[in-house]
Amino acid sequence: MSQIEIETDSEFIQRLPLVHELVRQEAKKHSIDLSDYYFAYCYLDDDECSVTYYDNETGDDSFYLEFDLKNNPPICTTVSINGE
C-alpha cells in the first residue's frame, strides 16, 4: 500500500475562507443555490483562482468561476453557468 503525503502551506490554507466567501457572493449575484451543486475542484495560486462545481443531478461542469486575486479586493473575472 502506498502512502500519499499532503504538503500543507499555511498561506494556502489561510486563503481558502476568502475563496469560499468570493464563491458565495458570486453564487448569490447569479441566483445560484450552492446546495444544488457539489464542489469539484479548486485551482489556487498567488494571482488567480478557479473553482468548479458540478450539478448534483447531472454531474455536469455547471458552475465555474475565476478570480483575480491580485486586486484588493479580489474580483471575479469569469462566471460560467451550464457552459455559458
Tab-separated table of C-alpha atoms in Angstrom:
chain	number	residue	atom	x	y	z
A	1	MET	CA	0.000	0.000	0.000
A	2	SER	CA	1.433	3.366	-0.945
A	3	GLN	CA	1.195	6.399	1.244
A	4	ILE	CA	0.348	9.852	-0.103
A	5	GLU	CA	1.916	12.855	1.547
A	6	ILE	CA	-0.053	16.064	1.560
A	7	GLU	CA	2.011	19.176	1.975
A	8	THR	CA	0.172	21.965	3.730
A	9	ASP	CA	1.089	25.542	3.002
A	10	SER	CA	-0.241	27.812	5.728
A	11	GLU	CA	-0.698	30.741	3.300
A	12	PHE	CA	-2.767	28.499	1.024
A	13	ILE	CA	-4.914	27.291	3.912
A	14	GLN	CA	-5.448	30.848	5.143
A	15	ARG	CA	-6.739	31.914	1.723
A	16	LEU	CA	-9.446	29.267	1.496
A	17	PRO	CA	-12.027	31.202	3.569
A	18	LEU	CA	-11.549	34.175	1.217
A	19	VAL	CA	-12.154	31.963	-1.814
A	20	HIS	CA	-15.224	30.429	-0.173
A	21	GLU	CA	-16.677	33.880	0.540
A	22	LEU	CA	-15.999	35.035	-3.045
A	23	VAL	CA	-17.813	31.958	-4.385
A	24	ARG	CA	-20.789	32.584	-2.080
A	25	GLN	CA	-21.024	36.219	-3.224
A	26	GLU	CA	-20.969	35.292	-6.919
A	27	ALA	CA	-23.488	32.487	-6.420
A	28	LYS	CA	-25.849	34.950	-4.761
A	29	LYS	CA	-25.398	37.501	-7.596
A	30	HIS	CA	-26.346	34.842	-10.146
A	31	SER	CA	-29.187	33.267	-8.122
A	32	ILE	CA	-27.254	30.023	-7.719
A	33	ASP	CA	-28.202	27.836	-4.767
A	34	LEU	CA	-24.933	26.100	-3.887
A	35	SER	CA	-26.865	23.250	-2.261
A	36	ASP	CA	-27.856	22.229	-5.816
A	37	TYR	CA	-24.171	21.699	-6.649
A	38	TYR	CA	-21.228	19.838	-5.211
A	39	PHE	CA	-17.676	21.119	-5.062
A	40	ALA	CA	-15.455	19.538	-7.703
A	41	TYR	CA	-12.087	21.262	-7.530
A	42	CYS	CA	-10.198	24.481	-6.947
A	43	TYR	CA	-7.002	25.811	-8.502
A	44	LEU	CA	-5.321	28.459	-6.379
A	45	ASP	CA	-2.046	30.282	-6.859
A	46	ASP	CA	-0.669	33.679	-5.878
A	47	ASP	CA	-2.504	35.651	-8.558
A	48	GLU	CA	-5.614	33.721	-9.517
A	49	CYS	CA	-8.088	31.110	-8.513
A	50	SER	CA	-10.636	28.974	-10.333
A	51	VAL	CA	-13.402	26.948	-8.728
A	52	THR	CA	-15.662	24.348	-10.313
A	53	TYR	CA	-18.922	22.934	-9.005
A	54	TYR	CA	-20.896	20.079	-10.564
A	55	ASP	CA	-24.667	19.827	-10.655
A	56	ASN	CA	-25.978	17.309	-8.107
A	57	GLU	CA	-28.389	15.717	-10.588
A	58	THR	CA	-26.470	15.689	-13.864
A	59	GLY	CA	-22.842	15.798	-12.722
A	60	ASP	CA	-22.119	18.358	-15.423
A	61	ASP	CA	-19.455	21.036	-15.046
A	62	SER	CA	-22.145	23.606	-14.472
A	63	PHE	CA	-20.818	26.361	-12.196
A	64	TYR	CA	-17.317	27.652	-12.895
A	65	LEU	CA	-15.663	30.804	-11.553
A	66	GLU	CA	-12.318	32.535	-11.991
A	67	PHE	CA	-10.971	35.191	-9.651
A	68	ASP	CA	-8.141	37.695	-9.965
A	69	LEU	CA	-6.535	37.713	-6.538
A	70	LYS	CA	-4.009	40.459	-7.344
A	71	ASN	CA	-6.660	43.121	-6.887
A	72	ASN	CA	-7.600	44.368	-3.473
A	73	PRO	CA	-10.334	43.338	-3.015
A	74	PRO	CA	-10.153	40.310	-5.357
A	75	ILE	CA	-12.530	40.338	-8.322
A	76	CYS	CA	-14.418	37.695	-10.244
A	77	THR	CA	-13.281	37.678	-13.878
A	78	THR	CA	-15.278	34.725	-15.239
A	79	VAL	CA	-18.575	33.092	-14.373
A	80	SER	CA	-19.842	30.166	-16.410
A	81	ILE	CA	-23.201	28.603	-15.653
A	82	ASN	CA	-24.094	25.470	-17.627
A	83	GLY	CA	-21.250	26.177	-20.053
A	84	GLU	CA	-22.422	29.688	-20.906
